CSV table of C-alpha atoms in Angstrom, one decimal:
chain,number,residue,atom,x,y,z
W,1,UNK,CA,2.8,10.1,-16.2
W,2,UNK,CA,-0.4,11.9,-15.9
W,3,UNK,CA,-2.2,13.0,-12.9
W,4,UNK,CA,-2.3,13.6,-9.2
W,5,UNK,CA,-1.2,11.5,-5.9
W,6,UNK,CA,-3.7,11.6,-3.2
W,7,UNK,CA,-2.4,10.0,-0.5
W,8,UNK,CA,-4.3,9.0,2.7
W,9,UNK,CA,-1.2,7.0,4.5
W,10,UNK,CA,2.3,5.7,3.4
W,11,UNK,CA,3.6,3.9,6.5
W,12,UNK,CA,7.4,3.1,5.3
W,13,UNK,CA,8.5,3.3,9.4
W,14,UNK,CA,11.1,5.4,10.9
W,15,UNK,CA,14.6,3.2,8.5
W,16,UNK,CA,13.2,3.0,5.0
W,17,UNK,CA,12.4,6.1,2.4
W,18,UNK,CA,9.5,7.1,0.5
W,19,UNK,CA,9.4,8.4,-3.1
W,20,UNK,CA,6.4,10.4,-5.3
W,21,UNK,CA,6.6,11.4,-8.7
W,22,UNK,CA,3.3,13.1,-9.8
W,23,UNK,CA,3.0,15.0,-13.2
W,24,UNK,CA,0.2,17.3,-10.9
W,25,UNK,CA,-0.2,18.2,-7.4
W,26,UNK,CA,0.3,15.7,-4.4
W,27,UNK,CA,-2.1,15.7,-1.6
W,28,UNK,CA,-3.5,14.4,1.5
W,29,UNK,CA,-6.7,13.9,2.9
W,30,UNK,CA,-7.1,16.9,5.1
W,31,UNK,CA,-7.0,14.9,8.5
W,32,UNK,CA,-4.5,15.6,10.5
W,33,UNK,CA,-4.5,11.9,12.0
W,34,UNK,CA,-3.3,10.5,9.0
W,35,UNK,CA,0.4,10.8,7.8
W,36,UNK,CA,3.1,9.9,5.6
W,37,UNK,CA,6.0,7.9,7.5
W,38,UNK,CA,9.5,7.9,6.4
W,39,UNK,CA,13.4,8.3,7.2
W,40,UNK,CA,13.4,10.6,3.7
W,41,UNK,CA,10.8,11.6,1.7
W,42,UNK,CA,11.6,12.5,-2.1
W,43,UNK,CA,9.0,13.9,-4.0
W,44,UNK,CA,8.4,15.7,-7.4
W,45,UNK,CA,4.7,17.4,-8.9
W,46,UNK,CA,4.2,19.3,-11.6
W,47,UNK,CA,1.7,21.3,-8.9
W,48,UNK,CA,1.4,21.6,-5.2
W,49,UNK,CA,2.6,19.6,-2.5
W,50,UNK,CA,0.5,18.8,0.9
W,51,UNK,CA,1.4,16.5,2.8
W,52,UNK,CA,0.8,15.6,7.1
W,53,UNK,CA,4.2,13.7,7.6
W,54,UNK,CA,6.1,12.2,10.7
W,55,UNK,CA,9.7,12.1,8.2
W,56,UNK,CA,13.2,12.5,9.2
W,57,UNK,CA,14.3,14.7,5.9
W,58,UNK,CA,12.3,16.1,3.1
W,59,UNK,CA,13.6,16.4,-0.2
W,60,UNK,CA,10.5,18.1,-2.3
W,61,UNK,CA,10.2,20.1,-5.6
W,62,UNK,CA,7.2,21.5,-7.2
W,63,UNK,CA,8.5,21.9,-11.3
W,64,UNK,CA,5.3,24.4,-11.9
W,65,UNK,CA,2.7,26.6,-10.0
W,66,UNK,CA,1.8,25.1,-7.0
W,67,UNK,CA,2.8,25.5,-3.1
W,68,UNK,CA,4.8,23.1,-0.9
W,69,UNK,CA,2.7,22.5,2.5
W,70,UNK,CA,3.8,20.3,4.9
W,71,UNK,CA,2.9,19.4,8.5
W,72,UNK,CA,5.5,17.7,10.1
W,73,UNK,CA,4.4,16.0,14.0
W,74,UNK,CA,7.9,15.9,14.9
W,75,UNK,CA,12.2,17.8,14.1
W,76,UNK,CA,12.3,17.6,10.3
W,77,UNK,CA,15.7,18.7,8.1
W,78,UNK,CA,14.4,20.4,5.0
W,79,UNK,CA,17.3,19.0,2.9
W,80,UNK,CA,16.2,20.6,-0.4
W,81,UNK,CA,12.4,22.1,-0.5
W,82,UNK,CA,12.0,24.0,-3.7
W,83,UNK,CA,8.9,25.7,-5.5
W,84,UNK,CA,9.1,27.3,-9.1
W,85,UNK,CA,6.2,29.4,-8.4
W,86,UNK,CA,4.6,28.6,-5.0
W,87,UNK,CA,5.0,29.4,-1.5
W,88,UNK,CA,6.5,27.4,1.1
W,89,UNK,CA,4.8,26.2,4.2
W,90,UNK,CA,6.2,24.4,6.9
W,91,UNK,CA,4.9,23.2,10.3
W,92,UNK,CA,6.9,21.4,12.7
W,93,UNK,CA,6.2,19.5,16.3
W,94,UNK,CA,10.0,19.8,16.9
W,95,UNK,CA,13.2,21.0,15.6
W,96,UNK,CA,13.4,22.6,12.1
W,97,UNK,CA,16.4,22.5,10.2
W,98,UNK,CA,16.0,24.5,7.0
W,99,UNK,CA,19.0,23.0,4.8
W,100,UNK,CA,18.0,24.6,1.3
W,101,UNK,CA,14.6,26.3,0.9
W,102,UNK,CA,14.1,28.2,-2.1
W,103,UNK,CA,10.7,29.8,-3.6
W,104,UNK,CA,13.0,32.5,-5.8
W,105,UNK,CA,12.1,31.0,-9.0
W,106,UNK,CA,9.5,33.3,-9.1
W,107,UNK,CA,9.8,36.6,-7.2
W,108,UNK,CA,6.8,38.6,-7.3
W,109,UNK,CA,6.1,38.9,-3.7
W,110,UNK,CA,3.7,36.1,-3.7
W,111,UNK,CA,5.4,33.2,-2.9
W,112,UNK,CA,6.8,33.1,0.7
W,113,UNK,CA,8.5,31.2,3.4
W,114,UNK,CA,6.7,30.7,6.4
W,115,UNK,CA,8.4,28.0,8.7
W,116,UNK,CA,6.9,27.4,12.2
W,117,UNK,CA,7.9,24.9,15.4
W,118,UNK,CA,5.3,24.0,18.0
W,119,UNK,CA,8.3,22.5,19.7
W,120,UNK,CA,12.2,22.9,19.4
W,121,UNK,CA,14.5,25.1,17.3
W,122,UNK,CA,14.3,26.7,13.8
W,123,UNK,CA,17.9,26.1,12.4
W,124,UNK,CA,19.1,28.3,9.3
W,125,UNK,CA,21.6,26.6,6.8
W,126,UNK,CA,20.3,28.6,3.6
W,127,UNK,CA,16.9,30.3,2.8
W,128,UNK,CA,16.2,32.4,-0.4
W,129,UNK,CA,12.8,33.7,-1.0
W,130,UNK,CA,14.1,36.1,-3.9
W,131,UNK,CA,14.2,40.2,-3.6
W,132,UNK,CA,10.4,40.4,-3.5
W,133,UNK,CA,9.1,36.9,-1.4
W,134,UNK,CA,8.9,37.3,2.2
W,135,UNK,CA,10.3,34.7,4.9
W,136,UNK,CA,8.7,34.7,8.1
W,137,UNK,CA,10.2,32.5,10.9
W,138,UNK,CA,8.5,31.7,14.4
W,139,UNK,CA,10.1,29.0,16.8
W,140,UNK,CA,9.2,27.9,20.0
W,141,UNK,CA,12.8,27.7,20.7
W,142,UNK,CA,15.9,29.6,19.1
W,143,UNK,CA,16.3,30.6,15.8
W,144,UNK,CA,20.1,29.9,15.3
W,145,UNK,CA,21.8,29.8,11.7
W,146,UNK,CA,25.0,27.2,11.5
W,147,UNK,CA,27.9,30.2,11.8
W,148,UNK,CA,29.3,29.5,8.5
W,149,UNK,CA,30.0,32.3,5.9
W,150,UNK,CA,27.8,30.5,3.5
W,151,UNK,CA,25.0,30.8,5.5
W,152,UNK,CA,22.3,33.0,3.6
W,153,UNK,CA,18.9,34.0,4.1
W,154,UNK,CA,17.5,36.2,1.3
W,155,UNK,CA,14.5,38.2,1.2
W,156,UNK,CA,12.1,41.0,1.0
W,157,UNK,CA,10.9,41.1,4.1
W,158,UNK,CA,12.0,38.7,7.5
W,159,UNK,CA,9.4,38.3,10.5
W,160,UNK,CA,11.3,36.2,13.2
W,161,UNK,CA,9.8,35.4,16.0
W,162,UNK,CA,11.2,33.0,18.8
W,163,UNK,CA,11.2,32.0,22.1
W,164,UNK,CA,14.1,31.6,22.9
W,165,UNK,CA,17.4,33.8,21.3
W,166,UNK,CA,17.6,34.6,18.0
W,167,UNK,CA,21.0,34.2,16.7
């Protein structure tokens, strides 16, 4: 298809999932009282991703330039969030588990990580910004990552910041 999603609200309650396929960006209406609501949300665009949400587990890709931004009123999982050349952006009003985020695709120091809680924990499973992207983490809990040998964060440059340990 052809075109962008503008999306004012997608009210799929807190069982079923959500999916957006766009061949350009994805966006929402710039107020913060309306949101997307979903158990998962899957989406694909061939440009940026922007989205106020209240989901249980994101599963986004952006396939050309364009950033993912997402603000997230409540604990998300960020199964797989994944840019080929765009930052990533993510706000959260509780825990934040960062499953796979990847902006590596490409690393040129302009595509970065920045994951935030208002609320709760920032939980590392596997972050890679690249040799040249920066991540910067601030919680307003811990920053913990899962104790397994797998666990990676790559990246130029890391900025944590937490409230409670960092682990």
């Amino acid at each position: 298809t052809t075109g962008d999603i503008a999306v004012v609200t997608i009210t799929a309650g807190s069982a079923n999932d959500v999916t957006l396929t766009a061949a350009g960006a994805i966006t929402e209406d710039g107020l913060a009282g309306t949101v997307l609501t979903a158990d998962e949300l899957a989406a694909r665009a061939g440009g940026a991703i922007t989205l106020d949400t209240t989901i249980a587990t994101a599963d986004l890709a952006s396939t050309a330039a364009g950033a993912i931004d997402i603000d997230e009123t409540d604990a998300i999982d960020l199964a797989r969030v994944v840019t080929s050349d765009g930052g990533i952006t993510v706000d959260a009003g509780g825990t934040l588990t960062a499953t796979v985020v990847d902006s590596s695709a490409t690393d040129d120091d302009t595509n970065d990580v920045t994951l935030t809680t208002t609320a709760g924990d920032i939980a590392v499973v596997t972050i890679t910004a690249g040799s040249a992207n920066d991540v910067t983490l601030t919680a307003a809990g811990a920053i913990t990552e899962d104790g397994l040998a797998g666990t990676v964060l790559t990246a130029d440059q890391l900025t944590a910041t937490a409230g409670g340990a960092i682990t």
